[in-house]
C-alpha cells in the first residue's frame, strides 16, 4: 500500500513564505508525476503545481513566479516553496502522486491535506 505523508503549512502573514513537503512510502515500482492541488469554490481540486519524473514543471497562472515545485527522487519527496503569499492562497493543499505499482499498473494517491492560512 502506498501512503503520502505531508508536512509544512501553517499560518503566515501576506507576503511571507511557507514550504510544504510530501513523502511517498510503501511498496511501489516507481513514481511518475507529483503535484499539489487545492480546492476552489464550486470546483474540485485545482492544480497548483506539478512536476514530472524528469523534472518538467507546470504551474497555475495564479502562482507562477511565486511558487516553486521540486522533487528529490532519492527521498521520494516533492516540495512546494511558496513565496509572496497572498490571502487568496489560503486553503488546504493536497499532495498527489501517480505511482507505478508494477510495470503495467499505476495508482493515483492523495495526501491527507495540509492547511495553509495567509492573513492579510
Short mmCIF file of C-alpha atoms in Angstrom, two decimals:
data_model
loop_
_atom_site.label_atom_id
_atom_site.label_comp_id
_atom_site.label_asym_id
_atom_site.label_seq_id
_atom_site.Cartn_x
_atom_site.Cartn_y
_atom_site.Cartn_z
CA UNK A 1 0.00 0.00 0.00
CA UNK A 2 1.27 3.44 -0.91
CA UNK A 3 0.96 6.31 1.53
CA UNK A 4 1.76 10.01 1.42
CA UNK A 5 2.93 11.98 4.42
CA UNK A 6 2.60 15.72 4.12
CA UNK A 7 4.26 18.32 6.30
CA UNK A 8 4.63 22.06 6.39
CA UNK A 9 1.90 24.62 6.07
CA UNK A 10 0.67 26.83 8.86
CA UNK A 11 -0.15 30.48 9.38
CA UNK A 12 1.78 33.31 7.76
CA UNK A 13 1.25 36.96 7.00
CA UNK A 14 0.69 38.14 3.46
CA UNK A 15 3.99 38.49 1.67
CA UNK A 16 5.56 35.73 3.71
CA UNK A 17 6.74 32.25 2.76
CA UNK A 18 5.87 28.67 3.59
CA UNK A 19 7.22 25.34 2.45
CA UNK A 20 5.34 22.07 2.02
CA UNK A 21 6.73 18.59 1.61
CA UNK A 22 5.19 15.24 0.74
CA UNK A 23 6.96 11.90 1.09
CA UNK A 24 5.87 8.67 -0.56
CA UNK A 25 6.19 5.45 1.40
CA UNK A 26 5.12 1.83 0.95
CA UNK A 27 5.52 -0.67 -1.86
CA UNK A 28 5.76 0.68 -5.39
CA UNK A 29 7.76 0.28 -8.54
CA UNK A 30 8.40 3.93 -9.39
CA UNK A 31 6.95 7.41 -9.06
CA UNK A 32 5.67 9.32 -12.05
CA UNK A 33 4.10 12.78 -11.73
CA UNK A 34 3.94 14.57 -8.39
CA UNK A 35 1.90 17.64 -7.63
CA UNK A 36 -0.01 19.88 -5.30
CA UNK A 37 -3.69 20.73 -5.54
CA UNK A 38 -6.10 22.92 -3.61
CA UNK A 39 -9.89 23.09 -3.64
CA UNK A 40 -11.69 26.08 -5.11
CA UNK A 41 -15.22 27.30 -4.55
CA UNK A 42 -17.64 25.28 -6.58
CA UNK A 43 -14.95 23.17 -8.15
CA UNK A 44 -12.95 20.14 -7.40
CA UNK A 45 -9.33 20.49 -6.51
CA UNK A 46 -7.37 22.63 -8.93
CA UNK A 47 -3.77 22.11 -9.88
CA UNK A 48 -1.35 24.41 -8.09
CA UNK A 49 1.89 22.92 -9.39
CA UNK A 50 3.12 19.64 -10.80
CA UNK A 51 6.43 18.07 -11.72
CA UNK A 52 7.12 15.10 -13.94
CA UNK A 53 9.61 12.34 -13.25
CA UNK A 54 12.16 14.08 -15.47
CA UNK A 55 11.70 17.45 -13.82
CA UNK A 56 9.33 19.31 -16.11
CA UNK A 57 7.09 21.66 -14.17
CA UNK A 58 3.63 23.14 -14.62
CA UNK A 59 2.03 25.89 -12.56
CA UNK A 60 -1.36 27.51 -12.18
CA UNK A 61 -1.28 31.03 -13.60
CA UNK A 62 -2.15 32.42 -10.18
CA UNK A 63 1.07 31.11 -8.61
CA UNK A 64 3.58 31.49 -11.43
CA UNK A 65 6.63 33.38 -10.27
CA UNK A 66 5.73 32.92 -6.60
CA UNK A 67 5.67 29.14 -6.05
CA UNK A 68 8.38 26.62 -6.89
CA UNK A 69 7.85 22.88 -7.05
CA UNK A 70 10.77 20.48 -6.83
CA UNK A 71 11.38 16.82 -6.07
CA UNK A 72 14.08 14.64 -4.59
CA UNK A 73 13.78 11.27 -6.26
CA UNK A 74 16.21 9.66 -3.83
CA UNK A 75 13.94 10.64 -0.95
CA UNK A 76 10.65 10.05 -2.82
CA UNK A 77 9.66 13.55 -1.81
CA UNK A 78 8.07 16.52 -3.52
CA UNK A 79 8.35 20.06 -2.21
CA UNK A 80 6.40 23.26 -2.74
CA UNK A 81 8.11 26.51 -1.85
CA UNK A 82 5.53 29.28 -1.58
CA UNK A 83 6.77 32.86 -1.57
CA UNK A 84 4.99 36.21 -1.69
CA UNK A 85 1.90 34.55 -0.29
CA UNK A 86 -1.48 36.22 -0.71
CA UNK A 87 -4.68 35.81 1.26
CA UNK A 88 -6.24 34.06 -1.72
CA UNK A 89 -3.64 31.30 -1.36
CA UNK A 90 -5.37 30.23 1.85
CA UNK A 91 -6.71 26.71 1.76
CA UNK A 92 -5.96 23.05 2.23
CA UNK A 93 -3.17 21.84 -0.02
CA UNK A 94 -3.24 18.23 -1.14
CA UNK A 95 -0.31 16.27 -2.43
CA UNK A 96 -0.99 13.97 -5.38
CA UNK A 97 1.34 11.33 -6.70
CA UNK A 98 0.99 8.95 -9.62
CA UNK A 99 2.75 5.75 -8.66
CA UNK A 100 3.57 2.70 -10.74
CA UNK A 101 2.84 -0.35 -8.59
CA UNK A 102 4.14 -2.65 -11.31
CA UNK A 103 5.36 -2.35 -14.88
CA UNK A 104 1.79 -2.18 -16.14
CA UNK A 105 -0.28 -0.80 -13.26
CA UNK A 106 -0.43 2.68 -11.72
CA UNK A 107 -2.46 4.35 -8.99
CA UNK A 108 -3.31 7.92 -8.08
CA UNK A 109 -2.62 8.61 -4.42
CA UNK A 110 -3.70 11.64 -2.39
CA UNK A 111 -2.28 13.01 0.82
CA UNK A 112 -4.40 13.95 3.81
CA UNK A 113 -4.06 17.67 3.12
CA UNK A 114 -2.25 20.40 4.98
CA UNK A 115 -3.69 23.78 5.90
CA UNK A 116 -2.15 27.00 4.63
CA UNK A 117 -3.54 30.22 6.07
CA UNK A 118 -2.39 33.63 4.88
CA UNK A 119 -3.50 36.58 6.95
CA UNK A 120 -3.84 39.98 5.34
#
